[in-house]
Structure formats: structure tokens, C-alpha cells
Coordinates of C-alpha atoms and ligand atoms in Angstrom, one line a residue:
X1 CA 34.3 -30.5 -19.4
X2 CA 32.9 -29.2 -22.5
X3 CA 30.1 -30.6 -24.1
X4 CA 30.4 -33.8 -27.2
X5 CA 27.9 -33.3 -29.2
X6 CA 29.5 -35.8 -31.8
X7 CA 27.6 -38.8 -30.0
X8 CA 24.0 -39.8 -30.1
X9 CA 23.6 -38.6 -26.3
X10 CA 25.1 -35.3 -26.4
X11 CA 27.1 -35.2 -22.8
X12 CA 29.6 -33.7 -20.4
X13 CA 30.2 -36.4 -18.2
X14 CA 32.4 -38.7 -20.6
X15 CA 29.7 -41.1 -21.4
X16 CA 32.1 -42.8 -23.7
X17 CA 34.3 -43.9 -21.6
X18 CA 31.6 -46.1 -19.6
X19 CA 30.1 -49.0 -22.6
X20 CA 27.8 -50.1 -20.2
X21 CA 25.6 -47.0 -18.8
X22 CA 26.0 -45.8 -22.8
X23 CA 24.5 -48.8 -23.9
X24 CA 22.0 -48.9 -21.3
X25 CA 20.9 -44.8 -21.9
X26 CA 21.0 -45.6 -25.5
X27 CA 18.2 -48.2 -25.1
X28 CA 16.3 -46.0 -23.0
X29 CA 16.8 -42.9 -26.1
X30 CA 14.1 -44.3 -28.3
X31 CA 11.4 -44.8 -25.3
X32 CA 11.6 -41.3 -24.3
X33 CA 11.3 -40.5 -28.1
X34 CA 8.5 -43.0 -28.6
X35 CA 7.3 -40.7 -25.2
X36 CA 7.5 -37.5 -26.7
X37 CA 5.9 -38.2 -30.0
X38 CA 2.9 -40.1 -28.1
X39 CA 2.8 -37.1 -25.7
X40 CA 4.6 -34.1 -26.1
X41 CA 3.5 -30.8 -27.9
X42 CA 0.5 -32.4 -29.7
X43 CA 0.8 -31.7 -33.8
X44 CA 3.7 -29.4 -33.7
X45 CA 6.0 -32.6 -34.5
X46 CA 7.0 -30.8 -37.4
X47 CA 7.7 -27.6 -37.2
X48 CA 10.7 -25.8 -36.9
X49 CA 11.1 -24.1 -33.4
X50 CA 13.8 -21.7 -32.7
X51 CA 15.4 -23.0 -30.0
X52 CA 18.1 -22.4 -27.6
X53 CA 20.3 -25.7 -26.9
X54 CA 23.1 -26.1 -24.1
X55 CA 26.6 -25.4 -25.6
X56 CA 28.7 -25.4 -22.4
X57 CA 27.5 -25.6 -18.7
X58 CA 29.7 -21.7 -18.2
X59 CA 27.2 -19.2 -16.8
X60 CA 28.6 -17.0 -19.3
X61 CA 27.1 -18.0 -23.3
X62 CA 25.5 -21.4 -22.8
X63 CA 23.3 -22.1 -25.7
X64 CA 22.9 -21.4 -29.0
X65 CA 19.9 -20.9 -31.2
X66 CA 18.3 -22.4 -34.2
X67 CA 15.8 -23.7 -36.2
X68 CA 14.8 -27.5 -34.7
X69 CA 12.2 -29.7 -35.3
X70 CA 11.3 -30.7 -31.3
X71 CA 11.9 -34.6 -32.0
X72 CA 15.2 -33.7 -33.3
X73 CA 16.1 -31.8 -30.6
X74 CA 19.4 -32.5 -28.5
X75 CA 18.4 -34.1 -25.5
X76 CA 21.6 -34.8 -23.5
X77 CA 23.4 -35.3 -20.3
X78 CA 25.0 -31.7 -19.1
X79 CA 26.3 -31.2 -15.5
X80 CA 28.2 -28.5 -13.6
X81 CA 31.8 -28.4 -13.4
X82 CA 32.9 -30.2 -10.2
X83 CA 34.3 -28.2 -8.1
X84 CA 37.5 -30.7 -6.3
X85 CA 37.6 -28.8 -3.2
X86 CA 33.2 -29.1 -2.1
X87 CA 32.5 -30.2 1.4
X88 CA 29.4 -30.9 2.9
X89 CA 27.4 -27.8 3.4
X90 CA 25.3 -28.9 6.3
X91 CA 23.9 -31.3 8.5
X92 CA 25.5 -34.1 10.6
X93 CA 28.6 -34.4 8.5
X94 CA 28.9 -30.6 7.8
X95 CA 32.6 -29.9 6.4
X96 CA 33.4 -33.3 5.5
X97 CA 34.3 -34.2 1.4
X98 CA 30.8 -34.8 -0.5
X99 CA 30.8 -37.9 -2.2
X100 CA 30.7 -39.1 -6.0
X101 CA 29.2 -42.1 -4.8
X102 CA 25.8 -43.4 -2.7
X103 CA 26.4 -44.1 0.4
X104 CA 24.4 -47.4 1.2
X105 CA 22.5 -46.1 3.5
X106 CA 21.1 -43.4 1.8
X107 CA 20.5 -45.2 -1.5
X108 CA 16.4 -45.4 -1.5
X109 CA 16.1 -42.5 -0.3
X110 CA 18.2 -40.6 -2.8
X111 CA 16.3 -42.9 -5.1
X112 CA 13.0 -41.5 -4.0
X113 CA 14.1 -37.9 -4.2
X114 CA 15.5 -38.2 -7.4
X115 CA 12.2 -40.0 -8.7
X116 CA 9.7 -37.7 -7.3
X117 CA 12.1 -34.5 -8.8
X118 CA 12.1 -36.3 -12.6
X119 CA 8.5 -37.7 -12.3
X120 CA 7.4 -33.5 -12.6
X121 CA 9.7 -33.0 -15.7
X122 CA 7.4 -35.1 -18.1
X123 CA 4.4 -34.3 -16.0
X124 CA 4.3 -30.9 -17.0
X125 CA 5.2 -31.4 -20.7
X126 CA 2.1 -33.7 -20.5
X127 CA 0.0 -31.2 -18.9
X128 CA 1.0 -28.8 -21.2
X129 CA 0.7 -30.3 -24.6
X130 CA -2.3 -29.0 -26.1
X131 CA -1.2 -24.9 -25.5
X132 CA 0.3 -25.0 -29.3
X133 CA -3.2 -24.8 -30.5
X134 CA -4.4 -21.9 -28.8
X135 CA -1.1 -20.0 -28.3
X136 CA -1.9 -15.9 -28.3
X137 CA 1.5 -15.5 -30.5
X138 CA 3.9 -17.3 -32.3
X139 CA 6.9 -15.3 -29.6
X140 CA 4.5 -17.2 -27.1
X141 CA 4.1 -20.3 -28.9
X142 CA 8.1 -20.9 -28.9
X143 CA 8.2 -20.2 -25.4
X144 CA 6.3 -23.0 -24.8
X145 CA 8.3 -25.5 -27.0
X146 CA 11.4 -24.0 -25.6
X147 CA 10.0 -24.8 -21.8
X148 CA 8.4 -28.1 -22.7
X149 CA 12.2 -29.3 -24.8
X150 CA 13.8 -28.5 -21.5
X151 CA 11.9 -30.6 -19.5
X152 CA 12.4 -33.0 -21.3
X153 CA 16.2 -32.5 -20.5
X154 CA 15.4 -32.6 -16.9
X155 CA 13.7 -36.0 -17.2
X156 CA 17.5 -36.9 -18.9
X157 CA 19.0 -35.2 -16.1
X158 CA 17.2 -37.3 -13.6
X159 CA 17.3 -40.8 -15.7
X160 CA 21.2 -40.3 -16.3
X161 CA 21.2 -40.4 -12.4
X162 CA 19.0 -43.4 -12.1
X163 CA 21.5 -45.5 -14.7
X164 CA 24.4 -44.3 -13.6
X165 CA 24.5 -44.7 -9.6
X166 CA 21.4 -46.9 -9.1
X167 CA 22.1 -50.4 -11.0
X168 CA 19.0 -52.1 -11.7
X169 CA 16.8 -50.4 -9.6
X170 CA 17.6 -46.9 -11.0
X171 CA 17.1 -48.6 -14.9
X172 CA 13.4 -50.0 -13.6
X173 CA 12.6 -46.0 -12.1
X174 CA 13.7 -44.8 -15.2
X175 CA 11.4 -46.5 -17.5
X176 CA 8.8 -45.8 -14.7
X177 CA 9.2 -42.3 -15.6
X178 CA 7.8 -42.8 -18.9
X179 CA 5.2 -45.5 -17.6
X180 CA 3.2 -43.3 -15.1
X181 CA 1.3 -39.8 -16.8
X182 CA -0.1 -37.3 -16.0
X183 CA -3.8 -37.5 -15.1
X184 CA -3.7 -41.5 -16.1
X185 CA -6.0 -43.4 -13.6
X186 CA -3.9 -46.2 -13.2
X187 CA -0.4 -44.8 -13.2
X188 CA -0.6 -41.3 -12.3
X189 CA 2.0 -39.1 -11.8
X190 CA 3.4 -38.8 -8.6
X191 CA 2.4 -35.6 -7.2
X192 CA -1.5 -34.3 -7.4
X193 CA -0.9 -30.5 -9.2
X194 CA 1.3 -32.5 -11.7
X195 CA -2.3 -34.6 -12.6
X196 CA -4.4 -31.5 -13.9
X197 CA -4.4 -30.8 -17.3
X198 CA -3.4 -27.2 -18.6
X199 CA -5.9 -25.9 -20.5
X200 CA -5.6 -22.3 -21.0
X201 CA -2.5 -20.1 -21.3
X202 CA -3.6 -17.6 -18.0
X203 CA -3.0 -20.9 -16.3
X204 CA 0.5 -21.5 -18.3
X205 CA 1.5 -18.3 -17.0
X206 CA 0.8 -19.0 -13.5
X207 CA 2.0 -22.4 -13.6
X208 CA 5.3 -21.0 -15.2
X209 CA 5.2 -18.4 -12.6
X210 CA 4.2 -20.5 -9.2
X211 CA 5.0 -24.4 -10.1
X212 CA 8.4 -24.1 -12.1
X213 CA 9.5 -21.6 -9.2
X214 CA 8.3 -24.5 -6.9
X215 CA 10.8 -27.1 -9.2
X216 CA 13.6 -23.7 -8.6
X217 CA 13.6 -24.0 -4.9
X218 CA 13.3 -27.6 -5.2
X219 CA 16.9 -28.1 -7.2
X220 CA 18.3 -25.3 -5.2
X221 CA 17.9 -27.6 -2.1
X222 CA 19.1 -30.7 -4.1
X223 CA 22.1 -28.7 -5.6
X224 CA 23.4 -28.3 -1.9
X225 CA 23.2 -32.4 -1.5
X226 CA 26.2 -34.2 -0.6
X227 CA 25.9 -36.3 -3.1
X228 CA 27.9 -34.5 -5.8
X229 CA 26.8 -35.5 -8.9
X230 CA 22.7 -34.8 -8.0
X231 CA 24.1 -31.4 -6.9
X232 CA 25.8 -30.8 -10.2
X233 CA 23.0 -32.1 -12.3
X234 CA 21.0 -29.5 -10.0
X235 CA 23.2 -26.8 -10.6
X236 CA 22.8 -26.5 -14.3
X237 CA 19.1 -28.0 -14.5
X238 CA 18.2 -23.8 -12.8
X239 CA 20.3 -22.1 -15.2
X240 CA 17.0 -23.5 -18.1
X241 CA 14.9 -22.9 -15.0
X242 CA 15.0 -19.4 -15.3
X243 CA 13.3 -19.3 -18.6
X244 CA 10.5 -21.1 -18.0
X245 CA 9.4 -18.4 -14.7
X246 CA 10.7 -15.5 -17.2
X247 CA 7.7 -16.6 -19.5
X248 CA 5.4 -17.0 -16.3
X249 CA 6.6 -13.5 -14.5
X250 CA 6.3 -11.6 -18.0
X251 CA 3.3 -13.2 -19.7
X252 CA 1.2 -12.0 -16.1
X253 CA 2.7 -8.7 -16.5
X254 CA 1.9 -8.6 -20.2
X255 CA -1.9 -9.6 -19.2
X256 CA -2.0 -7.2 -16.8
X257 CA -0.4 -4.2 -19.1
X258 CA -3.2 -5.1 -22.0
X259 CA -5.8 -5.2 -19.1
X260 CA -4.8 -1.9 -18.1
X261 CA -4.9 -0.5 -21.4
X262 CA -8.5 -1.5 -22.3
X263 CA -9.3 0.3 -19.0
X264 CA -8.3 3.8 -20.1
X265 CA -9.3 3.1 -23.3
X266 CA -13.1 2.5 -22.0
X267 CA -12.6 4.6 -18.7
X268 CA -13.5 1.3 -16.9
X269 CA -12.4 -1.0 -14.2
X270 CA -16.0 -3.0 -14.6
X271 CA -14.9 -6.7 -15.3
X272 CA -18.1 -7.1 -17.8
X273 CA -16.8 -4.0 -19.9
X274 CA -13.5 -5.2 -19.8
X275 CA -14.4 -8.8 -21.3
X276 CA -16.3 -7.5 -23.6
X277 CA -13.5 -6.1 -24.9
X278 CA -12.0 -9.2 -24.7
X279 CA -9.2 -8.7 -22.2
X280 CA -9.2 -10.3 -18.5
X281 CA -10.1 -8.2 -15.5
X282 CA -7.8 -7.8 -12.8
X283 CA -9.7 -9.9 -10.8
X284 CA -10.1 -12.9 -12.2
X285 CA -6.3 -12.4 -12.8
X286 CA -6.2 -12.6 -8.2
X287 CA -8.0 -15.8 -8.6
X288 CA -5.5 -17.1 -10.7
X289 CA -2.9 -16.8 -8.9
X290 CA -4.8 -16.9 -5.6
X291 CA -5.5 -21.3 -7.0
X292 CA -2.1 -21.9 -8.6
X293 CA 0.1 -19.8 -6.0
X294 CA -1.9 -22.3 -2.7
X295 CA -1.8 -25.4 -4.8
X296 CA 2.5 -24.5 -5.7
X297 CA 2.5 -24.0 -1.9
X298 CA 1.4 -27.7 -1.3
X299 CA 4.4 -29.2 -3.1
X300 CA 6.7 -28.3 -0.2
X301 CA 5.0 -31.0 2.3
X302 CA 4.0 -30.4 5.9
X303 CA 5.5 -27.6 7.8
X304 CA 6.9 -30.2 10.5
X305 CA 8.4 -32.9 8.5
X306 CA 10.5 -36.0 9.9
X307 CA 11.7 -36.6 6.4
X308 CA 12.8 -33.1 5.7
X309 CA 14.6 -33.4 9.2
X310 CA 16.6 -36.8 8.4
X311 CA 17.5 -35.5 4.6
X312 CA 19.1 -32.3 6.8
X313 CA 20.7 -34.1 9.1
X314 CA 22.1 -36.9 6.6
X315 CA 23.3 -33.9 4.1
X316 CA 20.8 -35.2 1.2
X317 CA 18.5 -32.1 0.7
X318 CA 19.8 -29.0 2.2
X319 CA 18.3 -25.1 2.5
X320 CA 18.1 -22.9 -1.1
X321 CA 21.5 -21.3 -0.4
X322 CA 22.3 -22.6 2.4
X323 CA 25.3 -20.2 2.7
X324 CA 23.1 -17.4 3.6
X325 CA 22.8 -18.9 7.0
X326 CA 24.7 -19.3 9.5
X327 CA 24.3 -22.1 11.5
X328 CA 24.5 -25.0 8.9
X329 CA 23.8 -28.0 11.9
X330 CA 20.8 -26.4 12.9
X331 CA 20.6 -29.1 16.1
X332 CA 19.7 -26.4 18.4
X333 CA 17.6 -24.3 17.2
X334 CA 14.1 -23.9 16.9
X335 CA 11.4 -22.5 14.6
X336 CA 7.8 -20.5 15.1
X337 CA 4.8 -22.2 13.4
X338 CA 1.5 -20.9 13.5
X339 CA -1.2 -23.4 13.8
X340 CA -4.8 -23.8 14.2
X341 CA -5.6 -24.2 17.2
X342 CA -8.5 -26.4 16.9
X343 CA -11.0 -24.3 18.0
X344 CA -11.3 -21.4 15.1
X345 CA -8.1 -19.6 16.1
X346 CA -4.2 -19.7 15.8
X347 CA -2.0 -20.9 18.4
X348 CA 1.6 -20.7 18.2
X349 CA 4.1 -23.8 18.6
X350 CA 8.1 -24.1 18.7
X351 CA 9.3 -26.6 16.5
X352 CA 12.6 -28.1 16.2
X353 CA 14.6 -26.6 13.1
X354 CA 15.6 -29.4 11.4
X355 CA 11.8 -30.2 11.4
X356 CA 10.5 -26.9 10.3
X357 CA 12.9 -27.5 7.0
X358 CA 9.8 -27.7 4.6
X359 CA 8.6 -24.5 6.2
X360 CA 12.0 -22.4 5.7
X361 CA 11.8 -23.3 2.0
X362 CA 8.4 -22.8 1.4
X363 CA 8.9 -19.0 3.0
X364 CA 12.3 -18.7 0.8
X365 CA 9.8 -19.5 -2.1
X366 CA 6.9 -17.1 -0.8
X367 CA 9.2 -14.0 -0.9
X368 CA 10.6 -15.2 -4.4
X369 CA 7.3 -15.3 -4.9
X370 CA 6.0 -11.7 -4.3
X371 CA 8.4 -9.7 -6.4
X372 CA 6.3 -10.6 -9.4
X373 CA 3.9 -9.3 -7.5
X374 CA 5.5 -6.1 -6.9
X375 CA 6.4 -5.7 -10.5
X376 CA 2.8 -5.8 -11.8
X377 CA 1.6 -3.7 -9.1
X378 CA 3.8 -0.9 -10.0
X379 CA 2.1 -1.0 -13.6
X380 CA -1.2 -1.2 -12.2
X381 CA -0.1 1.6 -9.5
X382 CA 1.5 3.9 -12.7
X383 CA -1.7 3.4 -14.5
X384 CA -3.2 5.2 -11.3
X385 CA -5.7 2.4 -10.0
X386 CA -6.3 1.3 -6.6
X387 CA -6.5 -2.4 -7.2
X388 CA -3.5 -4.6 -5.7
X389 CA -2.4 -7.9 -6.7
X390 CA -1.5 -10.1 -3.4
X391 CA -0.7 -13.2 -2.7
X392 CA -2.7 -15.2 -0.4
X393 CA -2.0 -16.2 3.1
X394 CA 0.1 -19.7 2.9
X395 CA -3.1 -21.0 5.3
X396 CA -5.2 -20.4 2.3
X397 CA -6.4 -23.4 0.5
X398 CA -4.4 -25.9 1.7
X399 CA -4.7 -29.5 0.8
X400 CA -0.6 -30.6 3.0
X401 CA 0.3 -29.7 6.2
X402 CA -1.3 -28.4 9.1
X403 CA -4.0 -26.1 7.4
X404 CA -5.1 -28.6 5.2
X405 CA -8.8 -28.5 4.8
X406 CA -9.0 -25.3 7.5
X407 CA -11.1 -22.9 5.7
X408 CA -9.6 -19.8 5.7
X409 CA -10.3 -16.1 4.0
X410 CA -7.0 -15.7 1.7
X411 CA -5.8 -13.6 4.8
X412 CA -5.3 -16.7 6.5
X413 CA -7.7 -15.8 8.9
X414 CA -10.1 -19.0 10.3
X415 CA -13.5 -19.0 8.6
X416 CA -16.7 -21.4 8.9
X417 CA -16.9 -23.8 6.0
X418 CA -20.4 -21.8 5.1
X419 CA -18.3 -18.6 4.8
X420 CA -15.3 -20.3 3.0
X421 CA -18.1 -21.9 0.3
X422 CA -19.6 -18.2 -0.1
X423 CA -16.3 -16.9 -0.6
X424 CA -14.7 -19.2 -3.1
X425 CA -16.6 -17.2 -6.1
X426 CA -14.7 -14.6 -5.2
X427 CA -11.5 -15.6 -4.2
X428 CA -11.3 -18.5 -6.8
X429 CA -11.8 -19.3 -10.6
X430 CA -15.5 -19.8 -10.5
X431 CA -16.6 -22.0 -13.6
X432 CA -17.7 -18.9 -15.6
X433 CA -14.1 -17.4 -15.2
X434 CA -12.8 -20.7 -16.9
X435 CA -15.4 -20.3 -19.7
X436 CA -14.4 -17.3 -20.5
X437 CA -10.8 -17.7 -19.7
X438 CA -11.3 -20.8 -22.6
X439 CA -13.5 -18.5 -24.7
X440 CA -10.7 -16.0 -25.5
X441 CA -8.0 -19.1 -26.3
X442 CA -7.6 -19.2 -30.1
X443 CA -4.2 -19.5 -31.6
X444 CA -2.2 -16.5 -33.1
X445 CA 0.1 -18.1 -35.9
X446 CA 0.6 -14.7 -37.4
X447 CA 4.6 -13.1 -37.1
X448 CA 4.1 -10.0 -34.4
X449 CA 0.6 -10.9 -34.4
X450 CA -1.3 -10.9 -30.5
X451 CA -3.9 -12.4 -28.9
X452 CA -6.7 -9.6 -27.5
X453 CA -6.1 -10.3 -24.1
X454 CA -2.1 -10.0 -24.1
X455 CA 0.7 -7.4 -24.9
X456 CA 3.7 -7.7 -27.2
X457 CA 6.5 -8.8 -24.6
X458 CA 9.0 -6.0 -24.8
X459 CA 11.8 -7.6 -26.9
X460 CA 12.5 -10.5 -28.5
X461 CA 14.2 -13.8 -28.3
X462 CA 17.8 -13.5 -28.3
X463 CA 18.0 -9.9 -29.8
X464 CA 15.4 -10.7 -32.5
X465 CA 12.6 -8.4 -33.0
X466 CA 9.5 -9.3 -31.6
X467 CA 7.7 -10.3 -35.1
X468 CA 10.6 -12.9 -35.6
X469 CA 9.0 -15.8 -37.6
X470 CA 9.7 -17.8 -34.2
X471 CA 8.1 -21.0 -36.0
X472 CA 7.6 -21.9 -39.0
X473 CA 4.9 -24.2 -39.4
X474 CA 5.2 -27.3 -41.7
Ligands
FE2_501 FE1 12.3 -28.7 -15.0
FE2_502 FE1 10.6 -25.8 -15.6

């Protein structure tokens, strides 16, 4: 169904047709506004962003672009076609007809799924709004507003949910959303990465890079649910997805590239000569990634999950592609987990599948994860250094699941906590890397203007040159 943009919640799912859950989203419309003036992109209100908005939900020429001013922008309800034919893709009632409606049973759990997806949505818009003031370009600047509009959208993808197929209790969840935030010491959000504030745009990148690629593998096991519409809503919620790790995978690269360059120019891989020069050193780049790739890791839960096994079984959160396999019950087989064995080593212990589910996503994510990698090791490799970047071993760091508090080397190799301590300066952001990570944050606002530390990104946004006037400030 195409999209109405004639009403005041833009839609595909016929809203019109249903008084009650359009009455009841329109009251909720002016608290998420109230929401994003009070704590979105902080004193960007009113400038004009160019924008891409959802025109249709076809993979093929989805959105448009314009000139918007954020509060204005068209916040709707936009799901994937339904396909008439979809069965259950796995679990206990593998092949059977998913449903458009909640099966009793299932309801508070769906409920809690659904809450702990949308509670990251305005969490990270949260986290994120004082970037505009320090953005290295205005190309980089739009970025942001484009991500930050779009989560928004997934906090509307979440809440129409809520409304529409959990009465009462989904309408209390959904102002809950805009109730907890992020870093508040009463009403936190829900999950701990979701509660640090995002100070610097290095960070941005690898949040864009390693956290949205979390919320990727996260909808791509909720858009093989059962439950039809949540799969739908799913569906179309990765095609924005993609953006917001395309700004992540290029803005590292683009760090790296400048990096690079200041080390031919200087004949240098010395990170003291490099800052100077005001770009960041490949290491402090590894440390990075090495904190926001263990603490993206964490949001998957325990390796040997109960829960994970019972939304399996019960067809409620299913595998990222789930296709690719081949056994879609899973009852049989078993899964490898390396443990510590209590004693400074690793033992190994066969786990049932349907337990290990949280593990089989999190290493679906890991190898997502390392073809960034790959791709800003080749520049580094063309430039003809020897440094590698690597992600660390998924033992490294951990604050969930059976490494948690283990100290580790990033190799995943068991460590005393003496040598984990004398480590971290290397293997983490020390508090002199985030001083001088902060010290080169000072916003660009010039068309085709850069930051010191960054590259121009190759091309544009949507075929305009890359000193496009992407806003215009009021
Ligand atoms: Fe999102
Ligand atoms: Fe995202």
C-alpha cells in the first residue's frame, strides 16, 4: 500500500480506517514533539536539513529529498508489504501461517521485545544531540540529522505497535518511551550503552559503525517473527538502517585516509607528530573501536540464554536470515562455547542450540562487523604501513555473559587483573585520548569545508557535490 501523506500521521497501514488507534496516535503526536524539541538535535530547531523522507516502502526509489526543518519533519507509520502466502520460519510451529494478531500467550513478551527495541531509538537521538555543535562538516552535520530524524521514525515504528495490538498496556509503554532518557538517574533508559552521552564525533562514527549494526542484527531477528506486523515494521525500519552504519563505516575510513595522509606528509607514524598536526593516530583509532565494538557486543545478552531459547522455540525472535540455515527447529542440535574455566584458562562446553541463540547472532554480527575492518586496512595496507586494525576477541571487555568481568588481553586470552589494569592504556581510550579526541571537536559550518582530522567523503548526498550547502542555518 502506498504511502498517505495527506494525513497528520503520514502512513501505510490505512490508519484512517481505524478512529480509535488514529485518535489515540494523534494524542501521542504532540508528546513526541514536545520530546524532540526538549531533546533532540539541541539548537538546530531551525534550520533547514536536507533530508531524505520515505515515499514508498519498494526497495527500489524510497525517499525523496528536501529542505526540512527537523520538527517539521514527516514522522509516520511505514511497513513492508505483506506478503499473503508467509509462514513461520522457525521454531516449534515452523511452516504454519504467521499471525496478524498476538497470541495471548505471547503478549508480554512481544511487549517486552518491542519495548526494549523502541526504548534505543530515542536513546540514541538523546545521546547524540549535542554533535551539531562540533560537526567536522556541514555533509557530516546532515548525516547526523538525517540518522537522528530516523530514529525518531523507529520510536513511531515501535509506538504504532504498542497502540495498535497492545490496548492499554501498549498506550502506557508508549508514553514510557518518552518518560525514561538517556542517562536520567531516575528513569534511565533501558539498556546501559544507551545511558552514555556522545560527546565527540570519533565516537559517532563508531557508534554508527558498532551500535546501529547492533540495532541491524537486532530487527533482522525481529523481521523473521511470526508475528507479522513486528516483522514488517522490521523489514522496512533496515532499509534507514543502512544509512546510519554507511556514515559509521565511511567516516572511520575517512579518519583513517586523513590520518594516513598527515603520515606521508610528515614521514611519520609517531602518534605525538601526528596530533600535532591535528589528525588522530591509528592507535587511538584501535581503542576506539576496541571500547565501542566490546560494549556493541554486550547488547546481545549471555551466550546461553533461556529467553533467547523460548523466543526460538515460540517463533517470536528468529536468526538474521534465518533461510541461510538449514535446520529451522534447531531441537537437536548443539553449539560449542568457549568458556573460562575458572581457573585462568578456557574450557570448552556443548550447549543446546536453541540456547546458544544470542551467541549465533552475536557471531553473525562479528563477521558483519570485520569487513569495515578489511576496508580500512586495505587503505592503510596501500599507503604501505604495517599497522592493522582488528577487532578484539568477543571475551574482551565484557560486562554480559560468561566473560563478564574476566580480564582478558583483546586476544581473548585470560589475564591477571594487575596485567588487565596495565593494559587498558593501551588497549582503551585513556583520559588523555578523550582530551584530545574533544580538543579537535569544533564545528565546520563552511559548504565543502573539513575538519583537520577527517577527509572529504567521496561523493555527495544523493548525486550532489560534496560542497552542497547541506544546511542552511537560520
Ligand atoms: Fe533505529
Ligand atoms: Fe540507527
Amino acid at each position: 500500500m502506498s504511502i498517505n501523506y495527506t494525513e497528520r500521521i503520514p502512513n501505510n497501514v490505512d490508519l484512517g480506517s481505524n478512529r480509535i488507534l488514529q485518535r489515540a496516535l494523534e494524542h501521542w503526536q504532540p508528546e513526541f514533539l514536545n520530546w524532540w524539541q526538549e531533546l533532540g538535535p539541541r539548537d538546530f530547531q531551525v534550520a533547514d536539513v536536507y533530508l531524505r523522507t520515505a515515499t514508498s516502502v519498494d526497495a527500489k526509489g524510497w525517499a525523496t529529498y528536501g529542505f526540512v526543518r527537523m520538527p517539521e519533519y514527516r514522522w509516520g507509520i511505514f511497513l513492508a508489504d505483506r506478503d499473503p502466502n508467509r509462514k513461520i520460519g522457525f521454531g516449534d510451529s515452523y511452516g504454519q501461517d504467521v499471525w496478524q494478531q498476538i497470541p495471548g500467550e505471547y503478549r508480554a513478551t512481544l511487549r517486552r521485545l518491542i519495548v526494549t527495541q523502541g526504548d534505543t531509538e530515542p536513546a540514541s537521538v538523546e545521546q547524540q544531540r549535542m554533535l551539531g555543535h562540533t560537526a567536522p562538516s556541514l555533509y557530516d552535520l546532515r548525516n547526523l540529522f538525517q540518522v537522528n530524524v530516523e530514529e525518531g521514525r523507529h520510536l513511531w515504528a515501535m509506538v504504532y505497535l504498542l497502540h495498535a495490538y497492545f490496548g492499554r498496556d501498549g498506550r502506557e509503554e508508549a508514553e514510557e518511551l518518552l518518560e525514561r532518557h538517556s542517562g536520567d538517574a531516575d528513569k534511565p533508559r533501558i539498556l546501559g550503552t544507551f545511558n552514555e552521552p556522545i560527546r565527540d564525533w570519533l565516537s559517532f562514527f563508531m557508534f554508527t559503525y558498532f551500535t546501529d549494526r547492533d540495532g541491524k542484527f537486532q530487527l533482522k531477528s525481529l523481521a523473521e517473527s511470526s508475528f507479522d506486523p513486528l516483522a514488517r515494521t522490521c523489514s522496512f525500519m533496515l532499509t534507514e538502517e543502512a544509512h546510519h552504519m554507511f556514515v559509521g563505516d565511511t567516516g572511520i575510513n575517512r579518519v583513517t585516509k586523513r590520518t594516513l595522509e598527515v603520515m606521508k606528509e610528515l614521514n611519520t607514524d609517531d602518534p605525538v607528530a601526528i596530533r600535532k598536526a591535528g589528525a588522530i593516530d591509528l592507535p587511538t583509532v584501535q581503542r576506539y573501536l576496541n571500547f565501542w565494538f566490546s560494549s556493541s557486543l554486550d547488547l546481545f545478552g549471555s551466550e546461553q540464554s533461556s529467553n533467547a531459547a523460548s523466543y526460538f522455540a515460540n517463533g517470536l525472535k528468529g536468526r538474521p536470515d534465518e533461510t541461510q540455515y538449514e535446520d529451522h527447529i534447531a531441537r537437536e542440535s548443539t553449539f560449542e562455547l568457549g568458556v573460562p574455566d575458572g581457573s585462568g584458562g578456557v574450557k570448552t562446553e556443548q550447549i543446546a542450540m536453541r540456547n546458544a541463540m544470542n551467541e549465533v547472532t552475536r557471531g553473525s554480527y562479528v563477521r558483519d562487523c570485520d569487513l569495515g575492518v578489511k576496508r580500512w586496512n586495505r587503505l592503510i595496507e596501500k599507503a604501505g604501513h604495517s599497522f592493522r586494525l582488528s577487532l578484539p576477541s568477543t571475551r574482551f571487555r565484557r560486562n554480559i555473559g560468561a566473560w563478564a568481568g574476566v580480564p582478558t588481553d583483546p586476544q581473548g586470552n585470560p589475564i591477571s587483573q594487575d596485567e588487565f589494569d596495565r593494559g587498558k592504556a593501551t588497549w582503551l581510550p585513556s583520559e588523555a585520548d578523550q582530551a584530545y579526541i574533544l580538543s579537535l571537536m569544533h564545528g565546520v559550518y563552511e559548504p565543502g569545508k573539513m575538519a583537520a582530522w577527517i577527509a572529504p567523503p567521496d561523493r555527495g548526498i544523493n548525486n550532489n557535490p560534496v560542497d552542497y550547502e547541506y544546511v542552511r542555518m537560520a
